[in-house]
PDB file of C-alpha atoms in Angstrom:
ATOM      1  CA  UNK A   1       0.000   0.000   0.000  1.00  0.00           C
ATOM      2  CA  UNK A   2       2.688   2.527   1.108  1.00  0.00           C
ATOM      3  CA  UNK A   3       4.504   1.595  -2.392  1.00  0.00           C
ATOM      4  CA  UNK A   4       1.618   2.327  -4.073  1.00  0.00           C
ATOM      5  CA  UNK A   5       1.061   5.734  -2.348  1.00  0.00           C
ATOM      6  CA  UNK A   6       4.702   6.821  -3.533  1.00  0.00           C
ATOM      7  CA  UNK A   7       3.849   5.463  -7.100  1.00  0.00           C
ATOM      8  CA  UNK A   8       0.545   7.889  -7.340  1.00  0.00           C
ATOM      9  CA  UNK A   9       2.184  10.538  -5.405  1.00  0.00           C
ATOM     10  CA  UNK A  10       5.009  10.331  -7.941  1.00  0.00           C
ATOM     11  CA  UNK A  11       2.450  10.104 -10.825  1.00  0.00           C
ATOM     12  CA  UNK A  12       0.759  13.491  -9.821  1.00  0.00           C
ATOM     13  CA  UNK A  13       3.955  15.268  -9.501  1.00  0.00           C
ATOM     14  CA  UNK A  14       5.224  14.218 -13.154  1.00  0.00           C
ATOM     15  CA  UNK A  15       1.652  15.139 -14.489  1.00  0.00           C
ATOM     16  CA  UNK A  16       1.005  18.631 -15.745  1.00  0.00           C
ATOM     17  CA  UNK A  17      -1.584  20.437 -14.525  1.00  0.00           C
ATOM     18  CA  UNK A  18      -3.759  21.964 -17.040  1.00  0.00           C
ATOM     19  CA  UNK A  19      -5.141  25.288 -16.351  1.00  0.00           C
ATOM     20  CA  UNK A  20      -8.916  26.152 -16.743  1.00  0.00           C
ATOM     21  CA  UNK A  21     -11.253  28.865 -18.000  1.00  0.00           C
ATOM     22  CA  UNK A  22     -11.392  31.098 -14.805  1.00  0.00           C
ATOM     23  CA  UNK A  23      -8.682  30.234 -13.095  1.00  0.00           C
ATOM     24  CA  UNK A  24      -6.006  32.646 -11.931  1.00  0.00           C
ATOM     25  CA  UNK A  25      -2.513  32.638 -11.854  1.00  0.00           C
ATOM     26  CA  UNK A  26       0.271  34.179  -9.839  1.00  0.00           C
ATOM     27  CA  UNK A  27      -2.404  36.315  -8.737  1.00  0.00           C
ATOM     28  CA  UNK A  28      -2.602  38.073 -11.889  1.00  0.00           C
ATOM     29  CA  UNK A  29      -3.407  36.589 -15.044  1.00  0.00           C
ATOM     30  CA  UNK A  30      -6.996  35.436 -15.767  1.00  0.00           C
ATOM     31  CA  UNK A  31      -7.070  32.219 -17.791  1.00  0.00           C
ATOM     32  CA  UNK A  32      -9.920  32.879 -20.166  1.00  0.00           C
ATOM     33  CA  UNK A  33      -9.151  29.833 -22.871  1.00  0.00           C
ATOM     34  CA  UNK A  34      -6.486  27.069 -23.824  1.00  0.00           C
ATOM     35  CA  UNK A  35      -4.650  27.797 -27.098  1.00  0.00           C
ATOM     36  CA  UNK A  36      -2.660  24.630 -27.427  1.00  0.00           C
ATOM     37  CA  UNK A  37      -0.305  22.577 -26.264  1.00  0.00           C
ATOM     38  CA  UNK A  38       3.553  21.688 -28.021  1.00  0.00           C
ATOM     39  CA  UNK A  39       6.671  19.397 -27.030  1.00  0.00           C
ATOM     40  CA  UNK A  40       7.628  21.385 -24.300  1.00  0.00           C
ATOM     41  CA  UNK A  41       4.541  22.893 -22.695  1.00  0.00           C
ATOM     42  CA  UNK A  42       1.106  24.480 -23.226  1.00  0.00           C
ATOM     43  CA  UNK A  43      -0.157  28.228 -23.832  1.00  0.00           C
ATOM     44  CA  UNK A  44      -3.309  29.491 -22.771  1.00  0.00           C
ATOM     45  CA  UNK A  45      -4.892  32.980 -23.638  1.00  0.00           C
ATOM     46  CA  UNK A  46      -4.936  35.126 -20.525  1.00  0.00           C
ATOM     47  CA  UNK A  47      -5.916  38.579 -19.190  1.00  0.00           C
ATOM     48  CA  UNK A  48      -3.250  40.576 -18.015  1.00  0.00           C
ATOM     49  CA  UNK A  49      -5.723  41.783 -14.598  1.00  0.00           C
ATOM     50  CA  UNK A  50      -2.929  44.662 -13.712  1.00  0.00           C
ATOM     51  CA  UNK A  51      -2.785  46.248 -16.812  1.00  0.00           C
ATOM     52  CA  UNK A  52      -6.380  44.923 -17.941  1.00  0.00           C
ATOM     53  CA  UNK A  53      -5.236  43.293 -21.599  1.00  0.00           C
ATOM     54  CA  UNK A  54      -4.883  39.989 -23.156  1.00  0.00           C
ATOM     55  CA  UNK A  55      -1.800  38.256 -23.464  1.00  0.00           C
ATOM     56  CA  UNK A  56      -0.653  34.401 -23.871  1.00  0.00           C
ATOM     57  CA  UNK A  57       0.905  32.277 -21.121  1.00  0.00           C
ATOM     58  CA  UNK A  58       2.883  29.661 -22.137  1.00  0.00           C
ATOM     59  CA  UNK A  59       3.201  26.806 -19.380  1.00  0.00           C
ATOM     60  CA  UNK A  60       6.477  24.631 -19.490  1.00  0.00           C
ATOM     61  CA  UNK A  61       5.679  20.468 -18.838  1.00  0.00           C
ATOM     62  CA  UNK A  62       6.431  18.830 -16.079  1.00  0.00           C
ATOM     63  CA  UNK A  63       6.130  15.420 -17.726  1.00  0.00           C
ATOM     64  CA  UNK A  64      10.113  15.888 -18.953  1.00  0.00           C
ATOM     65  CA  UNK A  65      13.172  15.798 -16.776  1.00  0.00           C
ATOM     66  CA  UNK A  66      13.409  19.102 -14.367  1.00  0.00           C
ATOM     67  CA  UNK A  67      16.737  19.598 -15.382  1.00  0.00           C
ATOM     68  CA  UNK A  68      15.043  19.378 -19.497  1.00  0.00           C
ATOM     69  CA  UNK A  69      12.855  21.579 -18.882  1.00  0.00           C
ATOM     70  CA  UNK A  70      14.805  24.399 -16.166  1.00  0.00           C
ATOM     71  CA  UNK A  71      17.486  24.419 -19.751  1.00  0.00           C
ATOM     72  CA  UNK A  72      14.212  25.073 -22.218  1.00  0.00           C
ATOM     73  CA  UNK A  73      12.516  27.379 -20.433  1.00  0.00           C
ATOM     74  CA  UNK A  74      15.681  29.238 -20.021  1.00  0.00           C
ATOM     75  CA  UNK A  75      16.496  29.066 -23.506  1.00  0.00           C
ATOM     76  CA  UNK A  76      13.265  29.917 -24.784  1.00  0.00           C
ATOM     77  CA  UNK A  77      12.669  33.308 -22.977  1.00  0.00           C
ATOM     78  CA  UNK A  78      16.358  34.221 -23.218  1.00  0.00           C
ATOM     79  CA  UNK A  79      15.286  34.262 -27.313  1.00  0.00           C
ATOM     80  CA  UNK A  80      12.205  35.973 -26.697  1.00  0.00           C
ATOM     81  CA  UNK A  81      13.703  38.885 -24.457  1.00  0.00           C
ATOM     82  CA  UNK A  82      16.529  39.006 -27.111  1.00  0.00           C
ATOM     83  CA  UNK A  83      13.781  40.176 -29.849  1.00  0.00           C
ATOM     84  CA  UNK A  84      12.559  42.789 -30.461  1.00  0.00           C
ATOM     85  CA  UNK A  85      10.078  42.973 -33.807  1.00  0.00           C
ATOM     86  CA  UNK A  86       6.384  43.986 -34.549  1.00  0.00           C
ATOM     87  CA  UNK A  87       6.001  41.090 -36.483  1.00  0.00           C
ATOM     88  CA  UNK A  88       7.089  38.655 -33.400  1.00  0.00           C
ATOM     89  CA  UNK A  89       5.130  38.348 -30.300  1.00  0.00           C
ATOM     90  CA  UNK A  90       6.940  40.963 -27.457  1.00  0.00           C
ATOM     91  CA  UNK A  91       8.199  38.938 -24.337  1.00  0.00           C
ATOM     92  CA  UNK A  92       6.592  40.077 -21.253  1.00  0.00           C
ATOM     93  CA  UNK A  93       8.262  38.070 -18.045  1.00  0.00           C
ATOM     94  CA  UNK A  94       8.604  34.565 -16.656  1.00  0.00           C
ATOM     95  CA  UNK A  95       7.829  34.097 -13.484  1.00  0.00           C
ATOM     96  CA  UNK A  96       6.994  30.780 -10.994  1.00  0.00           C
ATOM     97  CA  UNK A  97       3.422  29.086 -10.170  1.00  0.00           C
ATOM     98  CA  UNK A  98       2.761  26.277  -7.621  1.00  0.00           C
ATOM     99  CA  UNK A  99       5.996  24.883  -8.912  1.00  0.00           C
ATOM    100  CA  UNK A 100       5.248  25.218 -12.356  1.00  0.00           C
ATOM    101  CA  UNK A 101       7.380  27.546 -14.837  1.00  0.00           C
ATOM    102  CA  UNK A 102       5.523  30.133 -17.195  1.00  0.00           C
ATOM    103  CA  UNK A 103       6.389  33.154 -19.156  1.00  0.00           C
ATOM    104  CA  UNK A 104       3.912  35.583 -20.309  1.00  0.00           C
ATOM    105  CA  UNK A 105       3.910  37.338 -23.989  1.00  0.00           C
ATOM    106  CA  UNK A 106       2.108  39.353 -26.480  1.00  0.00           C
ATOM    107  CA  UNK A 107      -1.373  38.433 -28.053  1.00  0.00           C
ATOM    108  CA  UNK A 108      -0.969  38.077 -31.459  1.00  0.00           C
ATOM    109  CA  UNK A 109      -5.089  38.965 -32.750  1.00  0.00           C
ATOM    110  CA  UNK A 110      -5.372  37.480 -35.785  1.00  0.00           C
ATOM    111  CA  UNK A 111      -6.042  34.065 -37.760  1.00  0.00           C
ATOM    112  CA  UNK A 112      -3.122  30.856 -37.932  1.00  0.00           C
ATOM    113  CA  UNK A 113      -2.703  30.186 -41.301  1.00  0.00           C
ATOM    114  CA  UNK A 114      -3.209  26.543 -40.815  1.00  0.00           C
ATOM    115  CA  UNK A 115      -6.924  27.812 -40.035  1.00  0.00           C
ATOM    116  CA  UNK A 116      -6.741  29.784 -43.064  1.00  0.00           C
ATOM    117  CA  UNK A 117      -5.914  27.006 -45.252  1.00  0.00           C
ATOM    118  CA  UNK A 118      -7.622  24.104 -44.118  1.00  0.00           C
ATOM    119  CA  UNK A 119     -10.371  25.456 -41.841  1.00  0.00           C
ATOM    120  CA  UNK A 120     -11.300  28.318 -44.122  1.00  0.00           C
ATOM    121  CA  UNK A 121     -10.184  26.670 -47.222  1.00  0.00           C
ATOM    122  CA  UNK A 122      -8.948  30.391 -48.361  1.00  0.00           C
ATOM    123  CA  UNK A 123      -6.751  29.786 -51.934  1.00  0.00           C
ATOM    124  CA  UNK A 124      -3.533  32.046 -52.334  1.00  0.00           C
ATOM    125  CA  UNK A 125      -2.526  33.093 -56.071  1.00  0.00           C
ATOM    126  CA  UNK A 126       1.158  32.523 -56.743  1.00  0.00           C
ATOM    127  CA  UNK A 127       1.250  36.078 -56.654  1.00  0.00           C
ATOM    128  CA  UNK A 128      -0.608  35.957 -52.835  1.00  0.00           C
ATOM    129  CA  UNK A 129       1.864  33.167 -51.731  1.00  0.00           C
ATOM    130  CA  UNK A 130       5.298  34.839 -53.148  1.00  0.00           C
ATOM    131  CA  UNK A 131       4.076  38.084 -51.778  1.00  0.00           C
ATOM    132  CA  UNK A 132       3.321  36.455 -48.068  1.00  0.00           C
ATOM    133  CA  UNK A 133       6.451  34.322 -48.108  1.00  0.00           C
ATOM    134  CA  UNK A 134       8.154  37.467 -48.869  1.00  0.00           C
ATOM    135  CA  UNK A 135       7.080  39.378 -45.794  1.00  0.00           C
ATOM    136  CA  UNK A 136       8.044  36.198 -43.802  1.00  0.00           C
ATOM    137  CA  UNK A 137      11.701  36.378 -44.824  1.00  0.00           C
ATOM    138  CA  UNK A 138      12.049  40.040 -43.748  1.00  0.00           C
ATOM    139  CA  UNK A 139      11.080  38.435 -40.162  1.00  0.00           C
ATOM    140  CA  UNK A 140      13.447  35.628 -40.853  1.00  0.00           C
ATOM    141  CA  UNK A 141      15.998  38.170 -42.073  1.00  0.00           C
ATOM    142  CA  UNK A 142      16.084  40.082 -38.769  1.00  0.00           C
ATOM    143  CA  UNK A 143      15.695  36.864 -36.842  1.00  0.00           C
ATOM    144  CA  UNK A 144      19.148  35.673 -38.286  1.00  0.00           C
ATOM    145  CA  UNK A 145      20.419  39.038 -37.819  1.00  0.00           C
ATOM    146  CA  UNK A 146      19.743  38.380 -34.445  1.00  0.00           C
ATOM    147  CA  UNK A 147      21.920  35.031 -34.072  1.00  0.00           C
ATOM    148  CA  UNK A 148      18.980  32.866 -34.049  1.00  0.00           C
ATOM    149  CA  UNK A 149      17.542  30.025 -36.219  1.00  0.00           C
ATOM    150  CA  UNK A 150      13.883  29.683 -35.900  1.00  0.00           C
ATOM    151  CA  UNK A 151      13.862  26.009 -36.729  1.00  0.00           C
ATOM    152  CA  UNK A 152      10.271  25.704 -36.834  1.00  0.00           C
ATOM    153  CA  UNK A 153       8.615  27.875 -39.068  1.00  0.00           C
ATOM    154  CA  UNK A 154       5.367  25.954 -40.170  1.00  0.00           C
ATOM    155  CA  UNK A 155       2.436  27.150 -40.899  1.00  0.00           C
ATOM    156  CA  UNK A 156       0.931  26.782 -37.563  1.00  0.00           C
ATOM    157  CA  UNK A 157       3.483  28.990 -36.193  1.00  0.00           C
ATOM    158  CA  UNK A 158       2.263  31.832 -38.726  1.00  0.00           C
ATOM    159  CA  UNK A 159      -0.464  34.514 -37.587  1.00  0.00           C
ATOM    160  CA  UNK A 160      -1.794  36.327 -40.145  1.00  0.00           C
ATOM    161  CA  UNK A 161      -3.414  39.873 -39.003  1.00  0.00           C
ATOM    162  CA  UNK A 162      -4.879  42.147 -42.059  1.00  0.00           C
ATOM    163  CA  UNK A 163      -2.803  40.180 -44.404  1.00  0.00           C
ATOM    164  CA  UNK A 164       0.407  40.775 -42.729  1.00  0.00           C
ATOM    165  CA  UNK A 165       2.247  37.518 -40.874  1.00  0.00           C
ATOM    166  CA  UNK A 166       3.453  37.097 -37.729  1.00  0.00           C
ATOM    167  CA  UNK A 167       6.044  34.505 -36.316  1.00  0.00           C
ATOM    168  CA  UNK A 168       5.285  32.652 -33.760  1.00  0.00           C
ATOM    169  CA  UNK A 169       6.515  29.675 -31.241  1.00  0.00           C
ATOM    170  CA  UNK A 170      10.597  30.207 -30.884  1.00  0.00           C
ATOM    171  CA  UNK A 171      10.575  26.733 -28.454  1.00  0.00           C
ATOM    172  CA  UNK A 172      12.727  25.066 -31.022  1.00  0.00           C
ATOM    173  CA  UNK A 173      15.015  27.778 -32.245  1.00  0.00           C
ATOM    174  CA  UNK A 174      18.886  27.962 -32.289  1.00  0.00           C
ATOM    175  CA  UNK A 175      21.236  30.379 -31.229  1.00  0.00           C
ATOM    176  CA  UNK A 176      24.608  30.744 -33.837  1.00  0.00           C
ATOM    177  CA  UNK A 177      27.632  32.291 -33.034  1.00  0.00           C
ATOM    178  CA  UNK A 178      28.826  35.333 -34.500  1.00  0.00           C
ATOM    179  CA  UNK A 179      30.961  34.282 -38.180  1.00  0.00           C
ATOM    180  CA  UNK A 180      33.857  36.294 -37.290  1.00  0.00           C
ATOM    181  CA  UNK A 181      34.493  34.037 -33.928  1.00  0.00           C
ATOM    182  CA  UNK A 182      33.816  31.004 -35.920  1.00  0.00           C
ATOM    183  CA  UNK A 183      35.738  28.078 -37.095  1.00  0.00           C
ATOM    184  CA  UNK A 184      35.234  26.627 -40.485  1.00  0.00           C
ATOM    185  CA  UNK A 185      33.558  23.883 -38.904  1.00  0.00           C
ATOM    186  CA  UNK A 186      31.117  25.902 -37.209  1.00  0.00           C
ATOM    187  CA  UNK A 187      30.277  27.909 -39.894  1.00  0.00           C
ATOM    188  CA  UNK A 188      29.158  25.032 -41.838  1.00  0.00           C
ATOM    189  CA  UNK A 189      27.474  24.593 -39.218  1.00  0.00           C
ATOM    190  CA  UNK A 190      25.418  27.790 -38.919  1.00  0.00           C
ATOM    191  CA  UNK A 191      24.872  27.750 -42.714  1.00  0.00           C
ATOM    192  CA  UNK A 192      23.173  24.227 -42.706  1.00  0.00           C
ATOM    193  CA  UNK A 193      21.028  25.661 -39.523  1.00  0.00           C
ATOM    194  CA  UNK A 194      20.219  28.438 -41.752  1.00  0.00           C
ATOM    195  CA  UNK A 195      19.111  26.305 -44.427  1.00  0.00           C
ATOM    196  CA  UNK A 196      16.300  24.659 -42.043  1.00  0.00           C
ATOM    197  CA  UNK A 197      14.401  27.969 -41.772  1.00  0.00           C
ATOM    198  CA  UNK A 198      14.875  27.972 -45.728  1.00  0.00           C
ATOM    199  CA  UNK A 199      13.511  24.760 -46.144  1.00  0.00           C
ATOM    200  CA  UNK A 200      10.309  25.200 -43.803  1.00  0.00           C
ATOM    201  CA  UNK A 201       9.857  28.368 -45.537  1.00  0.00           C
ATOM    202  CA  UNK A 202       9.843  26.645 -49.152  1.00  0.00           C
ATOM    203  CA  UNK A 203       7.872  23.941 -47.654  1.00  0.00           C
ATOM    204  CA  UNK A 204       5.004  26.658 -46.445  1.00  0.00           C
ATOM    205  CA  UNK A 205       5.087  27.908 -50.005  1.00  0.00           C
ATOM    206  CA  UNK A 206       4.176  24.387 -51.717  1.00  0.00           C
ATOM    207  CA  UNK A 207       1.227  24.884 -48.635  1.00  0.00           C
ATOM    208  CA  UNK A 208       0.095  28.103 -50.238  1.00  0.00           C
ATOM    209  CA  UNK A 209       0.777  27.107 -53.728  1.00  0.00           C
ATOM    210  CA  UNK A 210      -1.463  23.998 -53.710  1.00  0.00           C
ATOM    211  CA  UNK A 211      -4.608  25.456 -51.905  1.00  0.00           C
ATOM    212  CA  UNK A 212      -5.416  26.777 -55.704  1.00  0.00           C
ATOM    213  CA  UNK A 213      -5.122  23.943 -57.137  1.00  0.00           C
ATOM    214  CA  UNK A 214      -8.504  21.747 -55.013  1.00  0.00           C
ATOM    215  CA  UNK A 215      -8.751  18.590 -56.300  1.00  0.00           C
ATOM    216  CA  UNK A 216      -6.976  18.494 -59.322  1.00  0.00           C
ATOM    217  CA  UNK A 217      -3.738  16.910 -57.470  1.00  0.00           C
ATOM    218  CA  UNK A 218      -2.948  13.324 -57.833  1.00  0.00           C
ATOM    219  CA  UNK A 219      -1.088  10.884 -55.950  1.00  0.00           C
ATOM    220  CA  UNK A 220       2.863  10.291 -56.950  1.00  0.00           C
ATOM    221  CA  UNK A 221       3.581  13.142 -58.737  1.00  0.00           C
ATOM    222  CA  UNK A 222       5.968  15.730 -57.281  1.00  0.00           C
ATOM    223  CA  UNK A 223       5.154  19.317 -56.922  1.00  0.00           C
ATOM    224  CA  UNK A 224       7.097  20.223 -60.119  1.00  0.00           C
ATOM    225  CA  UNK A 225       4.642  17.972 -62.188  1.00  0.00           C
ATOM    226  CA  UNK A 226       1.865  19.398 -60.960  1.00  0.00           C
ATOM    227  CA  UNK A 227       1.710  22.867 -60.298  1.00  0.00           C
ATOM    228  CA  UNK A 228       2.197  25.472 -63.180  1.00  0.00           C
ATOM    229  CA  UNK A 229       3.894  28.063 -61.885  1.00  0.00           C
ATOM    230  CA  UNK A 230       6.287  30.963 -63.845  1.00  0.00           C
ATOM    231  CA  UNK A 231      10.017  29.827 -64.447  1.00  0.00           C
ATOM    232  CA  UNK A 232      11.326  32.482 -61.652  1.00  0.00           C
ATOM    233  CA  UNK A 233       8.964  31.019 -58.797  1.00  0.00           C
ATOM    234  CA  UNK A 234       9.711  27.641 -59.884  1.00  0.00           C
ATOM    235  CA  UNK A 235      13.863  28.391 -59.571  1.00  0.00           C
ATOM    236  CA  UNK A 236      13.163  30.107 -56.160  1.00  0.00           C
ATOM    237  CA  UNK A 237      11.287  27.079 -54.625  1.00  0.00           C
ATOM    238  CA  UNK A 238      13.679  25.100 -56.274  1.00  0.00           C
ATOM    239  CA  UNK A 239      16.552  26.959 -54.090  1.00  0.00           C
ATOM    240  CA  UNK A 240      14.481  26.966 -50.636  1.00  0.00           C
ATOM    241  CA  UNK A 241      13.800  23.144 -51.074  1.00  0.00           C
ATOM    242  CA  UNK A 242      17.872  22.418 -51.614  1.00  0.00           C
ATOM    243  CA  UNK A 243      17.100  21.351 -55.117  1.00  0.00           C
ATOM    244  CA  UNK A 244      19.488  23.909 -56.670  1.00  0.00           C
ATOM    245  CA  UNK A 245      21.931  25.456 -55.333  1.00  0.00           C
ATOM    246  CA  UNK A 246      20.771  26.813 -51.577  1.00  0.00           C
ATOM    247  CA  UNK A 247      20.600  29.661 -49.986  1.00  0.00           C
ATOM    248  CA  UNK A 248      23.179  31.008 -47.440  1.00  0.00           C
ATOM    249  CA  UNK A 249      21.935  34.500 -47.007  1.00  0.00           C
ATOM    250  CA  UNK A 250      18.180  35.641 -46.729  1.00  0.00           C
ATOM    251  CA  UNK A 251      18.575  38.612 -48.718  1.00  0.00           C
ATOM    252  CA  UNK A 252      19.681  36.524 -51.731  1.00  0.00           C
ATOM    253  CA  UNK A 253      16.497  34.776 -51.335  1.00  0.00           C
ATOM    254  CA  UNK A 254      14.626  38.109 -50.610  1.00  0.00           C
ATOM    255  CA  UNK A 255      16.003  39.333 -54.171  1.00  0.00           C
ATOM    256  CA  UNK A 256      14.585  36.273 -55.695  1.00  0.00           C
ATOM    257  CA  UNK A 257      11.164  36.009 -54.447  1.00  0.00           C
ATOM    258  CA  UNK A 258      10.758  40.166 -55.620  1.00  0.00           C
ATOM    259  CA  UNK A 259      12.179  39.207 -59.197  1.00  0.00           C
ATOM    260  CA  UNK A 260       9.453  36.503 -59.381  1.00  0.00           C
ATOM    261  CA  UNK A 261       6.517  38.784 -57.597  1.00  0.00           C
ATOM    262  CA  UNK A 262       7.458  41.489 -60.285  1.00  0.00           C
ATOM    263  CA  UNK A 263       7.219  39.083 -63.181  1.00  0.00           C
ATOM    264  CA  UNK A 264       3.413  38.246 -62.151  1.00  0.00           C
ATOM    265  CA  UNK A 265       0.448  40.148 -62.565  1.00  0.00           C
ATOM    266  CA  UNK A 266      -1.495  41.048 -60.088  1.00  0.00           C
TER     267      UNK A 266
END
């Protein structure tokens, strides 16, 4: 019996507690609704009771190793507090709950593009989908500029508000050292990290791409079979998925993706 005490008692301290509509935490933030939950934790949308406005709380697991999670949660918000963008959500604090780690951060209003896509079933032109990509890599761009590698950027880490996106969910990104302190080695390193974000990015293109295209896609055939798009978009995809040569720099890329919005009408 006593082993089986210290089994359950062991069982609720490795299970995460998950937060309801109503309650409050640290005394200050109003859960009002559950936004999701990742790898490393779960976010809920909150009201800010001190300063009366919405934010998101993002609530680390307890389900990992302590010592896992104490190095994530560090990680994480020393990204956040690091950035500073409109177009990424502004890091508020962390702070400590009934022995549960949290950090609070900007409420991004708007719609996830995976919601777009498949809830809405909204289609993006080529035009549309080179022109939101676009905007993207100017986040990306200062993101690198930054020292940091996303390493998740998926379209259910996109916001979209009036047409503009937002980036979202930095629990799996990367911090690079600067390429003047660098050996060879590591900048081989860095540029391989780089191409990750690249890769997602031309990956959330083929998304966009292929909502205009409803049924008419059949099983086997690779993208370049099946969609039409213009020679410049096709070489730029081409580039993000590693298929030619890839990109090392985001403003190379940037250059590309204007040469093939200009070539398309709108």
């Amino acid at each position: 019996m006593k082993a089986y005490k210290r089994l359950k008692r062991g069982y609720r301290l490795l299970t995460d507690r998950r937060y309801k509509q109503g309650d409050l935490l640290a005394g200050k933030y109003l859960v009002k609704s559950a936004l999701g939950m990742g790898s490393y934790g779960m976010t809920y949308l909150c009201i800010n009771l001190e300063r009366q406005q919405l934010c998101v709380i993002k609530q680390m697991t307890k389900s990992k190793k302590q010592k896992v999670i104490r190095e994530q949660y560090n990680h994480e918000t020393q990204i956040l507090e690091h950035l500073n963008h409109p177009n990424i959500p502004t890091f508020f604090e962390q702070f400590i709950f009934e022995k549960n780690y949290f950090f609070s951060m900007e409420y991004i209003k708007g719609r996830n593009l995976e919601d777009v896509l498949f809830a809405d079933k909204f289609s993006f032109t080529e035009r549309g989908s080179l022109v939101l990509v676009r905007d993207l890599l100017n986040i990306v761009a200062y993101v690198h500029s930054m020292g940091i590698i996303h390493g998740d950027i998926r379209i259910p880490n996109v916001i979209l508000q009036n047409d503009k996106p937002y980036i979202i969910d930095f629990g799996l990104a990367e911090l690079f050292e600067n390429p003047t302190e660098t050996s060879k080695r590591d900048q081989k390193e860095k540029i391989d990290l780089l191409r990750e974000d690249y890769f997602d990015i031309g990956d959330l293109l083929l998304f966009l791409l292929y909502s205009n295209y409803g049924t008419n896609v059949k099983k086997g055939r690779s993208w370049t079979e099946e969609l039409t798009l213009h020679p410049q978009t096709t070489y730029f995809l081409k580039r993000l998925l590693n298929i030619r040569e890839p990109y090392t720099h985001t403003l190379a890329a940037i250059n590309d993706v204007n040469r093939a919005i200009v070539c398309l009408k709108d």
